[in-house]
Coordinates of C-alpha atoms and ligand atoms in Angstrom, one line a residue:
Chain A
M1 CA 127.8 -33.4 124.1
N2 CA 128.7 -29.8 123.7
T3 CA 126.4 -28.9 120.8
A4 CA 123.4 -26.8 121.8
P5 CA 120.1 -28.7 121.5
L6 CA 118.0 -28.0 118.5
L7 CA 114.7 -28.6 120.3
T8 CA 114.0 -28.7 124.0
L9 CA 110.7 -29.5 125.7
E10 CA 110.6 -28.3 129.3
N11 CA 108.0 -29.9 131.5
V12 CA 105.3 -29.9 128.9
T13 CA 101.8 -30.7 130.1
V14 CA 98.8 -30.9 127.8
D15 CA 95.4 -31.0 129.4
F16 CA 92.3 -31.7 127.3
D17 CA 89.5 -30.7 129.6
G18 CA 90.8 -32.7 132.5
F19 CA 92.3 -35.5 130.5
K20 CA 96.1 -35.2 130.6
A21 CA 97.4 -36.3 127.2
L22 CA 100.9 -35.3 128.2
T23 CA 102.3 -34.9 131.8
D24 CA 105.5 -33.1 132.5
V25 CA 107.3 -34.3 129.4
S26 CA 110.9 -33.1 129.0
L27 CA 112.9 -34.0 125.9
S28 CA 115.9 -32.7 124.1
L29 CA 117.0 -33.2 120.5
A30 CA 120.4 -32.3 119.0
P31 CA 120.9 -31.1 115.5
Q32 CA 120.9 -33.9 113.0
D33 CA 119.6 -36.3 115.6
L34 CA 117.5 -39.3 114.7
R35 CA 115.0 -39.9 117.5
V36 CA 112.4 -42.6 117.6
L37 CA 109.3 -42.2 119.7
I38 CA 107.2 -45.3 120.5
G39 CA 104.4 -46.1 122.8
P40 CA 101.0 -47.9 122.9
N41 CA 97.9 -46.4 121.2
G42 CA 96.8 -43.2 123.0
A43 CA 100.2 -42.7 124.7
G44 CA 100.3 -39.1 123.5
K45 CA 102.8 -39.4 120.6
S46 CA 100.8 -37.5 118.1
T47 CA 99.8 -35.0 120.7
L48 CA 103.5 -34.4 121.4
C49 CA 104.0 -33.6 117.7
D50 CA 100.9 -31.4 117.7
T51 CA 102.3 -29.5 120.6
I52 CA 105.6 -28.9 119.0
I53 CA 104.1 -27.5 115.8
G54 CA 101.5 -25.4 117.6
R55 CA 98.4 -27.3 116.7
V56 CA 97.8 -27.9 120.4
R57 CA 99.1 -25.4 122.9
P58 CA 100.7 -26.7 126.1
T59 CA 98.8 -26.1 129.3
S60 CA 102.1 -25.6 131.0
G61 CA 105.8 -25.9 130.2
R62 CA 107.9 -24.5 127.4
I63 CA 109.2 -25.5 124.0
L64 CA 112.4 -24.0 122.7
F65 CA 113.7 -24.3 119.2
K66 CA 117.3 -23.1 118.7
N67 CA 117.0 -21.6 122.2
Q68 CA 114.0 -19.5 121.3
P69 CA 110.6 -20.2 122.8
I70 CA 108.1 -21.1 120.1
T71 CA 105.1 -22.0 122.3
A72 CA 103.2 -18.9 121.4
L73 CA 104.0 -18.5 117.7
P74 CA 101.4 -18.9 115.0
E75 CA 101.6 -22.3 113.3
Q76 CA 103.0 -21.1 110.0
D77 CA 105.8 -19.1 111.8
I78 CA 106.9 -22.3 113.7
V79 CA 107.3 -24.0 110.3
R80 CA 109.2 -21.0 109.0
R81 CA 111.6 -21.3 111.9
G82 CA 112.4 -24.8 110.7
I83 CA 110.0 -27.5 112.0
C84 CA 107.8 -29.5 109.7
R85 CA 105.5 -32.4 110.4
K86 CA 104.1 -35.3 108.5
F87 CA 100.6 -36.2 109.8
Q88 CA 99.5 -39.6 110.9
T89 CA 96.7 -39.8 108.3
P90 CA 98.5 -38.7 105.1
G91 CA 98.0 -35.0 104.6
V92 CA 98.7 -34.6 100.9
L93 CA 96.7 -32.1 98.8
P94 CA 94.4 -34.5 96.9
S95 CA 93.4 -32.4 93.9
L96 CA 96.9 -31.1 93.2
S97 CA 99.4 -33.2 91.2
V98 CA 102.4 -34.8 92.9
M99 CA 104.6 -32.1 91.5
E100 CA 102.4 -29.3 92.6
N101 CA 102.3 -30.8 96.1
L102 CA 106.1 -30.6 96.2
L103 CA 106.2 -27.1 94.7
V104 CA 103.8 -25.8 97.2
S105 CA 106.0 -27.2 99.9
A106 CA 109.2 -26.0 98.4
R107 CA 108.2 -22.4 98.3
K108 CA 111.0 -20.4 99.9
N109 CA 109.5 -17.0 100.1
R110 CA 106.0 -17.7 101.3
A111 CA 104.6 -14.2 101.0
W112 CA 101.2 -14.3 99.3
W113 CA 101.8 -11.3 97.1
L114 CA 104.7 -13.1 95.4
A115 CA 102.3 -15.8 94.3
F116 CA 101.1 -14.0 91.1
S117 CA 103.7 -15.6 88.8
S118 CA 103.0 -18.7 86.8
S119 CA 106.3 -20.5 87.2
P120 CA 108.2 -21.2 90.5
P121 CA 111.8 -20.1 90.7
A122 CA 114.3 -22.5 89.0
A123 CA 115.9 -23.4 92.3
E124 CA 112.6 -24.6 93.8
Q125 CA 111.8 -26.5 90.7
E126 CA 115.1 -28.3 90.8
R127 CA 114.7 -29.1 94.4
A128 CA 111.2 -30.5 93.8
E129 CA 112.6 -32.7 90.9
E130 CA 115.4 -33.9 93.2
I131 CA 112.9 -34.9 95.9
L132 CA 110.6 -36.5 93.4
E133 CA 113.5 -38.8 92.4
T134 CA 114.4 -39.5 96.1
I135 CA 110.8 -40.6 97.0
G136 CA 110.6 -42.7 93.8
L137 CA 107.5 -41.0 92.3
T138 CA 109.1 -39.6 89.1
D139 CA 106.7 -41.5 86.9
R140 CA 103.7 -40.2 89.0
R141 CA 104.7 -36.6 88.6
E142 CA 101.4 -35.4 87.0
T143 CA 99.2 -37.8 88.9
L144 CA 96.7 -36.2 91.3
A145 CA 97.9 -36.9 94.8
G146 CA 94.4 -38.0 95.8
S147 CA 94.6 -41.0 93.5
L148 CA 98.0 -42.3 94.7
A149 CA 98.2 -45.6 96.6
H150 CA 98.4 -45.3 100.4
G151 CA 102.1 -46.0 100.5
E152 CA 102.8 -43.5 97.8
K153 CA 100.9 -40.8 99.7
Q154 CA 103.0 -41.5 102.7
W155 CA 106.2 -41.0 100.6
L156 CA 104.8 -37.9 98.9
E157 CA 104.1 -36.4 102.3
I158 CA 107.6 -37.2 103.5
G159 CA 108.8 -35.6 100.3
M160 CA 106.7 -32.5 101.0
V161 CA 108.1 -32.2 104.6
V162 CA 111.6 -32.6 103.3
A163 CA 110.9 -30.0 100.5
T164 CA 110.4 -27.3 103.1
D165 CA 114.0 -27.7 104.1
A166 CA 113.1 -27.6 107.7
E167 CA 115.9 -28.5 110.1
L168 CA 113.6 -30.7 112.2
L169 CA 111.2 -33.2 110.6
L170 CA 108.5 -34.8 112.7
L171 CA 107.3 -38.0 111.0
D172 CA 104.1 -39.4 112.5
E173 CA 103.8 -43.1 111.6
P174 CA 105.3 -42.9 108.2
T175 CA 104.9 -46.7 107.5
A176 CA 101.3 -47.1 108.6
G177 CA 99.6 -49.4 106.1
M178 CA 102.8 -50.5 104.4
G179 CA 104.1 -54.0 103.6
P180 CA 107.6 -55.1 104.8
Q181 CA 109.3 -54.1 101.5
D182 CA 107.9 -50.6 101.5
T183 CA 108.7 -50.3 105.2
Q184 CA 112.3 -51.1 104.5
R185 CA 112.4 -48.5 101.7
T186 CA 110.9 -45.9 104.0
A187 CA 113.6 -46.7 106.6
D188 CA 116.3 -46.2 104.0
L189 CA 114.7 -43.0 102.9
I190 CA 114.6 -41.7 106.5
L191 CA 118.2 -42.7 107.2
S192 CA 119.2 -40.8 104.1
L193 CA 117.7 -37.7 105.5
V194 CA 119.6 -37.8 108.8
G195 CA 122.6 -35.5 108.5
R196 CA 120.7 -32.9 106.6
H197 CA 117.8 -32.8 109.0
A198 CA 117.1 -33.8 112.6
V199 CA 114.3 -36.4 112.4
L200 CA 111.8 -37.5 115.0
V201 CA 110.0 -40.6 113.9
I202 CA 106.9 -42.0 115.6
D203 CA 106.1 -45.6 114.9
H204 CA 104.6 -48.8 116.2
D205 CA 106.4 -51.3 114.0
M206 CA 109.4 -52.8 116.0
S207 CA 111.2 -54.1 112.9
F208 CA 111.1 -50.6 111.5
V209 CA 112.3 -49.1 114.7
E210 CA 115.2 -51.6 114.7
A211 CA 116.0 -50.7 111.1
L212 CA 116.2 -47.1 112.0
N213 CA 118.3 -47.9 115.1
G214 CA 118.0 -44.4 116.6
Y215 CA 117.9 -43.3 120.2
T216 CA 114.4 -44.3 121.4
T217 CA 112.0 -42.6 123.7
V218 CA 109.0 -44.6 125.1
L219 CA 105.9 -42.7 125.9
H220 CA 103.2 -44.3 128.1
Q221 CA 100.0 -42.6 129.3
G222 CA 101.4 -39.2 128.5
Q223 CA 104.7 -39.6 130.4
I224 CA 108.2 -40.6 129.3
L225 CA 108.7 -44.2 130.5
R226 CA 112.2 -44.9 129.3
E227 CA 114.9 -43.5 127.0
G228 CA 117.7 -45.5 125.5
T229 CA 119.1 -47.4 122.5
V230 CA 116.8 -49.8 120.7
S231 CA 118.5 -52.8 122.3
E232 CA 118.2 -51.2 125.8
I233 CA 114.5 -50.6 125.2
R234 CA 114.1 -54.1 123.8
A235 CA 115.5 -55.5 127.0
D236 CA 113.6 -53.3 129.4
A237 CA 111.0 -55.1 131.6
A238 CA 108.8 -52.1 132.1
V239 CA 108.6 -51.3 128.4
E240 CA 108.0 -55.0 127.7
A241 CA 105.1 -54.9 130.1
V242 CA 103.3 -51.8 128.7
Y243 CA 104.2 -51.9 125.1
L244 CA 106.2 -54.7 123.5
G245 CA 104.2 -57.4 125.2
R246 CA 101.0 -56.0 123.9
A247 CA 102.5 -55.5 120.4
K248 CA 103.4 -59.2 120.4
E249 CA 99.9 -60.1 121.4
D250 CA 98.6 -58.0 118.6
V251 CA 100.7 -59.8 116.1
A252 CA 99.8 -63.2 117.4
Chain B
M1 CA 93.8 -25.1 65.2
K2 CA 92.7 -26.9 68.3
P3 CA 89.0 -27.5 68.6
A4 CA 89.0 -25.7 71.9
S5 CA 90.4 -22.4 70.5
L6 CA 88.0 -22.7 67.5
I7 CA 85.1 -22.9 69.9
T8 CA 86.5 -19.9 71.9
I9 CA 86.8 -17.8 68.7
L10 CA 83.3 -18.8 67.5
T11 CA 81.8 -17.9 70.9
L12 CA 83.5 -14.6 71.0
A13 CA 82.4 -13.7 67.5
L14 CA 78.8 -14.8 68.2
G15 CA 78.7 -12.9 71.5
A16 CA 80.0 -9.7 69.9
A17 CA 77.6 -10.0 66.9
A18 CA 74.6 -10.8 69.1
P19 CA 73.1 -7.2 69.0
W20 CA 72.6 -7.6 65.3
L21 CA 71.5 -11.2 65.4
I22 CA 68.8 -11.4 68.0
S23 CA 65.7 -9.3 68.9
S24 CA 66.1 -6.5 71.3
Y25 CA 64.0 -8.4 73.9
E26 CA 66.4 -11.4 73.7
L27 CA 69.4 -9.0 73.7
S28 CA 68.2 -7.5 76.9
L29 CA 67.8 -10.9 78.5
L30 CA 71.2 -12.0 77.3
G31 CA 72.7 -8.8 78.7
R32 CA 71.1 -9.4 82.1
F33 CA 72.2 -13.0 82.2
L34 CA 75.8 -12.1 81.2
A35 CA 75.8 -9.6 84.0
F36 CA 74.7 -12.4 86.3
S37 CA 77.6 -14.6 84.9
L38 CA 80.1 -12.1 86.4
V39 CA 78.7 -13.1 89.8
A40 CA 79.0 -16.8 88.7
L41 CA 82.6 -16.4 87.8
G42 CA 83.2 -15.1 91.3
I43 CA 81.4 -18.0 92.8
M44 CA 83.5 -20.4 90.7
L45 CA 86.6 -18.8 92.1
T46 CA 85.6 -18.9 95.7
W47 CA 83.5 -22.0 95.9
G48 CA 85.0 -24.1 93.1
E49 CA 88.6 -23.3 93.5
G50 CA 88.7 -22.0 97.1
G51 CA 86.1 -24.3 98.7
I52 CA 84.4 -21.3 100.2
L53 CA 80.6 -21.5 99.8
S54 CA 79.0 -18.1 100.1
L55 CA 75.2 -17.9 100.2
G56 CA 75.3 -14.1 100.2
Q57 CA 76.7 -13.0 96.9
G58 CA 73.5 -11.0 96.4
V59 CA 74.9 -8.5 98.9
F60 CA 77.8 -7.6 96.8
F61 CA 75.6 -7.7 93.7
G62 CA 73.3 -5.2 95.5
L63 CA 76.1 -2.9 96.6
G64 CA 77.3 -2.6 93.0
G65 CA 73.8 -2.2 91.7
Y66 CA 72.8 0.4 94.2
A67 CA 76.1 2.4 93.9
L68 CA 75.3 2.9 90.2
A69 CA 71.5 3.3 90.7
M70 CA 72.1 6.2 93.1
N71 CA 73.9 8.1 90.4
L72 CA 71.2 7.2 87.8
K73 CA 68.6 8.5 90.2
L74 CA 70.4 11.8 90.7
A75 CA 71.1 12.3 87.0
G76 CA 69.3 15.4 85.7
L77 CA 68.4 16.8 89.1
N78 CA 69.6 20.2 90.2
L79 CA 70.9 19.4 93.7
A80 CA 71.9 23.0 94.4
N81 CA 68.2 23.8 94.0
G82 CA 67.3 21.2 96.6
D83 CA 66.0 18.7 94.1
M84 CA 65.6 15.1 95.3
P85 CA 64.8 11.7 93.8
D86 CA 61.0 11.2 93.6
F87 CA 60.8 8.5 96.3
M88 CA 62.4 10.8 98.8
Q89 CA 59.8 13.5 98.2
W90 CA 57.1 10.9 98.7
S91 CA 58.7 9.7 102.0
G92 CA 58.8 13.3 103.3
V93 CA 62.6 13.7 103.4
S94 CA 63.5 17.3 103.8
A95 CA 66.9 17.3 102.2
L96 CA 69.1 14.9 100.2
P97 CA 71.0 12.7 102.8
G98 CA 74.7 13.5 102.9
F99 CA 76.0 10.1 101.7
W100 CA 74.0 10.5 98.4
Y101 CA 75.8 13.7 97.3
P102 CA 79.1 12.2 96.0
F103 CA 77.1 9.7 93.9
A104 CA 76.0 12.6 91.8
N105 CA 79.3 12.3 90.1
P106 CA 79.1 9.4 87.6
W107 CA 82.8 8.5 87.9
F108 CA 82.6 8.4 91.6
S109 CA 79.7 6.0 91.3
L110 CA 81.5 3.8 88.8
V111 CA 84.5 3.5 91.1
C112 CA 82.2 2.6 94.0
V113 CA 80.5 -0.1 91.9
V114 CA 83.8 -2.1 92.3
L115 CA 85.3 -0.6 95.4
V116 CA 82.5 -0.7 97.9
P117 CA 81.7 -4.4 97.4
G118 CA 85.5 -5.0 97.3
I119 CA 86.3 -3.3 100.5
F120 CA 83.3 -4.8 102.2
A121 CA 84.1 -8.3 101.0
A122 CA 87.7 -7.9 102.1
A123 CA 86.9 -6.6 105.6
F124 CA 84.1 -9.2 106.1
S125 CA 86.1 -12.2 104.9
W126 CA 89.2 -11.1 106.8
L127 CA 87.3 -10.9 110.0
V128 CA 85.6 -14.2 109.6
F129 CA 88.4 -16.3 108.1
R130 CA 90.9 -14.9 110.7
R131 CA 88.8 -16.6 113.3
R132 CA 89.0 -19.8 111.2
I133 CA 85.3 -19.9 110.6
G134 CA 84.6 -21.9 107.4
G135 CA 82.4 -24.5 105.8
V136 CA 78.8 -24.6 106.8
Y137 CA 79.2 -21.9 109.4
F138 CA 80.5 -19.5 106.8
A139 CA 77.7 -20.3 104.5
L140 CA 75.2 -19.6 107.3
I141 CA 76.8 -16.3 108.2
T142 CA 76.7 -15.1 104.6
Q143 CA 73.1 -16.1 104.3
A144 CA 72.3 -14.1 107.4
L145 CA 74.2 -11.2 105.8
A146 CA 72.0 -11.4 102.7
L147 CA 68.9 -11.4 104.9
A148 CA 70.1 -8.5 106.9
F149 CA 71.0 -6.5 103.8
A150 CA 67.7 -7.0 102.1
T151 CA 65.8 -6.2 105.4
L152 CA 67.9 -3.0 105.8
L153 CA 67.1 -1.9 102.3
V154 CA 63.4 -2.4 102.8
S155 CA 63.3 -0.7 106.2
E156 CA 65.3 2.4 105.3
Q157 CA 62.7 3.4 102.6
A158 CA 63.6 7.1 102.7
F159 CA 67.2 6.5 101.8
T160 CA 67.0 3.4 99.7
G161 CA 63.6 3.4 97.9
G162 CA 62.5 0.6 100.2
F163 CA 60.8 -2.5 98.8
N164 CA 60.5 -1.0 95.3
G165 CA 64.2 -0.2 95.2
L166 CA 65.6 2.3 92.7
T167 CA 64.1 2.5 89.2
D168 CA 63.0 4.9 86.4
F169 CA 66.4 5.9 85.0
S170 CA 67.0 7.9 81.9
T171 CA 70.6 9.1 81.6
F172 CA 74.1 8.2 82.6
A173 CA 76.9 10.9 82.4
G174 CA 74.7 12.8 80.1
H175 CA 74.0 9.9 77.7
D176 CA 70.5 8.6 77.1
I177 CA 70.4 5.0 78.3
T178 CA 66.9 4.1 77.2
S179 CA 67.3 4.1 73.4
Q180 CA 67.9 0.9 71.4
G181 CA 71.4 2.1 70.5
A182 CA 72.2 2.5 74.1
A183 CA 71.0 -1.0 74.9
R184 CA 73.4 -2.3 72.3
V185 CA 76.3 -0.3 73.8
I186 CA 75.4 -1.5 77.3
Y187 CA 75.3 -5.1 76.0
L188 CA 78.7 -4.8 74.4
I189 CA 80.2 -3.3 77.5
T190 CA 78.8 -6.2 79.5
F191 CA 80.1 -8.7 77.0
L192 CA 83.5 -7.2 77.0
L193 CA 83.7 -7.2 80.8
V194 CA 82.6 -10.9 81.0
V195 CA 85.3 -11.8 78.4
A196 CA 87.9 -9.7 80.3
S197 CA 87.0 -11.2 83.6
Y198 CA 87.1 -14.7 82.1
F199 CA 90.6 -14.2 80.8
F200 CA 91.8 -12.5 84.0
L201 CA 90.6 -15.4 86.1
R202 CA 92.1 -17.9 83.7
W203 CA 95.4 -16.2 84.1
L204 CA 95.0 -15.9 87.9
L205 CA 94.1 -19.6 88.3
G206 CA 97.2 -20.5 86.3
T207 CA 99.5 -18.7 88.6
R208 CA 100.9 -20.0 91.9
F209 CA 98.0 -18.1 93.5
G210 CA 95.6 -20.5 91.9
T211 CA 97.6 -23.5 93.1
M212 CA 97.7 -22.1 96.7
L213 CA 94.0 -21.4 96.6
R214 CA 93.3 -25.0 95.6
A215 CA 95.8 -26.2 98.1
T216 CA 94.0 -24.3 100.8
R217 CA 90.7 -25.8 99.7
D218 CA 92.2 -29.3 99.8
G219 CA 93.8 -29.0 103.2
E220 CA 93.9 -25.7 105.0
N221 CA 95.8 -27.2 107.9
R222 CA 98.3 -29.0 105.6
V223 CA 99.0 -25.6 103.9
R224 CA 99.4 -23.9 107.3
F225 CA 101.8 -26.6 108.5
L226 CA 103.9 -26.2 105.4
G227 CA 104.5 -22.7 106.6
H228 CA 101.9 -20.8 104.5
N229 CA 99.3 -18.5 105.9
P230 CA 96.1 -19.5 104.1
L231 CA 94.2 -16.3 105.1
P232 CA 95.4 -13.9 102.4
Y233 CA 94.5 -16.4 99.6
K234 CA 91.0 -16.8 100.9
V235 CA 90.5 -13.1 101.4
V236 CA 91.8 -12.2 98.0
A237 CA 89.6 -14.7 96.3
F238 CA 86.5 -13.6 98.2
T239 CA 87.3 -9.9 97.6
L240 CA 87.7 -10.5 93.8
A241 CA 84.4 -12.4 93.9
G242 CA 82.7 -9.5 95.7
M243 CA 84.1 -7.0 93.1
L244 CA 82.8 -9.2 90.2
S245 CA 79.4 -9.4 91.9
G246 CA 79.3 -5.7 92.2
M247 CA 80.2 -5.2 88.6
G248 CA 77.5 -7.7 87.7
G249 CA 75.0 -5.8 89.9
A250 CA 75.7 -2.5 88.2
L251 CA 75.4 -3.9 84.7
F252 CA 72.2 -5.7 85.6
T253 CA 70.8 -2.4 86.9
L254 CA 71.6 -0.8 83.6
H255 CA 70.0 -3.6 81.6
A256 CA 66.9 -4.1 83.8
G257 CA 66.4 -0.5 84.7
V258 CA 65.8 -1.4 88.3
I259 CA 67.6 -2.7 91.5
S260 CA 65.6 -3.7 94.4
P261 CA 65.8 -5.8 97.7
A262 CA 64.1 -8.7 96.0
L263 CA 67.1 -9.0 93.6
V264 CA 69.7 -9.2 96.3
G265 CA 68.3 -11.2 99.2
V266 CA 68.5 -14.8 100.3
V267 CA 66.7 -16.5 97.4
P268 CA 68.6 -14.7 94.6
S269 CA 71.8 -15.4 96.5
I270 CA 71.0 -19.1 96.5
E271 CA 70.0 -19.0 92.9
M272 CA 73.5 -17.7 92.1
V273 CA 75.1 -20.8 93.6
V274 CA 72.7 -23.0 91.6
W275 CA 73.9 -21.5 88.3
V276 CA 77.4 -22.4 89.2
A277 CA 76.5 -25.9 90.5
V278 CA 74.6 -26.6 87.3
G279 CA 77.3 -25.2 85.0
G280 CA 80.3 -26.7 86.8
R281 CA 82.1 -25.0 89.6
N282 CA 85.6 -26.0 88.6
V283 CA 85.5 -24.7 85.0
L284 CA 85.3 -21.0 84.1
W285 CA 83.1 -21.4 81.1
G286 CA 80.9 -23.8 83.0
A287 CA 80.0 -21.0 85.4
I288 CA 79.0 -18.7 82.5
A289 CA 77.2 -21.5 80.6
G290 CA 75.3 -22.6 83.7
T291 CA 74.2 -19.0 84.4
L292 CA 72.8 -18.5 80.9
L293 CA 71.2 -21.9 80.8
V294 CA 69.4 -21.7 84.1
N295 CA 68.3 -18.2 83.5
F296 CA 66.9 -18.8 80.0
A297 CA 65.1 -21.8 81.4
K298 CA 63.8 -19.7 84.2
D299 CA 62.5 -17.2 81.7
E300 CA 60.7 -19.9 79.8
I301 CA 59.3 -21.7 82.7
S302 CA 58.2 -18.7 84.7
S303 CA 56.4 -17.1 81.8
A304 CA 54.5 -20.4 81.2
L305 CA 53.9 -21.4 84.8
P306 CA 55.2 -18.8 87.3
S307 CA 54.6 -20.9 90.4
L308 CA 56.7 -23.8 89.0
W309 CA 60.0 -22.1 88.9
L310 CA 61.1 -22.5 92.5
Y311 CA 60.4 -26.2 92.3
A312 CA 62.3 -26.5 89.1
L313 CA 65.2 -24.6 90.6
G314 CA 65.3 -27.0 93.6
G315 CA 65.0 -30.0 91.4
L316 CA 67.8 -28.8 89.2
F317 CA 70.1 -28.2 92.2
I318 CA 69.4 -31.7 93.6
L319 CA 70.1 -33.2 90.1
A320 CA 73.3 -31.3 89.7
V321 CA 74.6 -32.1 93.1
S322 CA 73.8 -35.8 93.1
F323 CA 74.4 -36.8 89.4
L324 CA 76.7 -34.1 88.1
P325 CA 79.1 -33.1 90.8
G326 CA 81.3 -31.4 88.1
G327 CA 78.2 -29.7 86.5
I328 CA 77.7 -29.6 82.8
A329 CA 81.3 -28.6 82.3
G330 CA 82.4 -31.7 84.2
L331 CA 81.1 -33.8 81.4
F332 CA 83.8 -32.4 79.1
T333 CA 86.8 -32.3 81.4
T334 CA 88.9 -35.4 82.1
P335 CA 89.5 -35.5 85.8
R336 CA 85.9 -35.5 87.0
M337 CA 84.4 -37.1 84.0
P338 CA 82.1 -40.0 84.8
R339 CA 83.6 -43.3 83.8
F340 CA 81.3 -43.9 80.9
F341 CA 82.5 -40.8 79.1
Q342 CA 86.1 -41.4 80.0
R343 CA 86.0 -44.8 78.3
R344 CA 84.4 -43.3 75.2
R345 CA 87.0 -40.6 75.0
Q346 CA 89.8 -43.1 75.4
E347 CA 88.3 -45.2 72.6
A348 CA 88.0 -42.2 70.4
A349 CA 91.6 -41.3 71.1
E350 CA 92.9 -44.8 70.1
Ligands
ATP1 N1 91.9 -32.7 120.8 C1 91.8 -33.7 121.7 N2 90.8 -33.5 122.7 C2 90.7 -34.5 123.6 N3 91.4 -35.6 123.7 C3 92.4 -35.8 122.8 C4 92.6 -34.8 121.7 N4 93.6 -35.3 121.0 C5 94.0 -36.4 121.5 N5 93.3 -36.7 122.6 C6 93.5 -37.9 123.5 O1 94.8 -37.9 123.9 C7 95.3 -39.2 124.0 C8 96.6 -39.3 123.2 O2 96.3 -39.2 121.8 P1 97.4 -39.3 120.7 O3 96.7 -39.2 119.4 O4 98.5 -38.3 121.0 O5 98.0 -40.8 120.9 P2 99.0 -41.6 120.0 O6 100.1 -42.0 121.0 O7 99.4 -40.8 118.8 O8 98.2 -42.9 119.6 P3 98.2 -43.7 118.3 O9 99.3 -44.7 118.4 O10 96.9 -44.3 118.3 O11 98.3 -42.7 117.1 C9 94.3 -40.1 123.5 O12 93.6 -40.7 124.6 C10 93.3 -39.2 122.7 O13 92.0 -39.7 122.8
MG2 MG1 99.2 -41.0 116.9

């Protein structure tokens, strides 16, 4: 490939007081890539996201976004460069309406002194309406986000992340707590985002991972175990041993 | 006309006519309590909408009160002649301290009433919030601040009037402030400022600033990871609350004729939070109603049984927090209304 990578992790290590949550992780994502990250509980998947968005700072190693190091930037500046993340436990703003959640996310100029107007710019409003439609919450527009069902919260947060127009979206377990039907809808939603954004999806659910059918990275005990297509990963004995085998047991 | 706007107009009319409707004693109480309600509006903004609980609003109340009281104390003195306020003479001070001089100018004093608490609140909250200190830790720091402030006022007797504070005022900018006519004017000014602050905050909370402030209360991290810096929203809210408190303190000083450490320390600061908890911390009129209600009750109870008030206050707070999380105002607004009322309202609507 001759396109420059959008995101590069170079030998990233995260050490929590002696416990290495990530060891020497190197990873590269192209623009408009769809990447799936899987791994057993505690593998370090969420920590990897945390490190990219600046919630956790790497002990060593570098993270480059569009060839610029972002490891030392304040969190909100990393987002402004174009990375936004959906949290594992839905992080919607509970006492704001669904629409307000989207409008807060869609703010283009985030300077606080521009906040003293009562209505958002028309372009932002339009974008929020559009996303409301995409995530299928049009009839929940004025509902307080805190009273949405779990799955609806997940969609709203995906919508919020999309509304920021970030080039790279990190989606941490977007289908947690969803039934098969909603999971399929979520997969369709994510696939519709690829092309406009690069997307990194973390998930446990193999049927979901197969539906996404993206290039897959397996993380195990803070290290990259394998990378490959879903079918390659499926067929890999080492992955089977640490992850898929266990997942099957869980299901059984 | 909608019933809400009818109630608004009635309240405004009654408030404006109060000087001719109630006795001068009652008017002086109402004026004081309305001055308090400016503090309450600030607490509603920071605590209710911003999720920032300050147990030290008495500090800003005191800064405003003392800024004005210093002028009232200097009024009528010939400074060029070496005149000094009475308490300074008793403390054996030889010359008026330098920082007192500018307060001889009434307009300088008035500006300081708002500016000193404002600047102090801005600097303090910026320093603390920048280090991401919030919640209980923030409440504790502000409480310590109230304690330190009251202690400082008491210990620097020669400059502050010590435990007795500043009292015995007669004129402001050449006007007599002790007559009954003056009391009415002071009441009306207080009333106007409460009304203006109410409508200002109503506007502010309806802007995107209000939404961002609530968003920050709901999930500071989520807001940050949507690319916003939550710091300025919190600092602006806390600063406005400080300025409102300062204004309240100055007006209270005019009504009561005194400002002293006992009015600005830890206990009064906690009382201020109770007013808002009782009235409803997410509704502007709730903050005002709670302040008036609790303070009139305090006046009744403490004149009958002085020792009982603190227990009553504690009980009230526990009741409000455990049974009425939305305060009195919460009974009237849909989102936080207990189910019982919601059903009644639905039935009524059908
Ligand atoms: N702030 C922290 N301090 C100490 N240890 C942490 C911290 N955050 C995460 N860990 C540890 O790092 C490891 C990786 O956690 P992480 O949340 O990244 O796993 P995960 O792959 O997302 O797991 P899951 O599938 O359960 O979400 C875990 O053992 C966790 O306990
Ligand atoms: Mg995780």
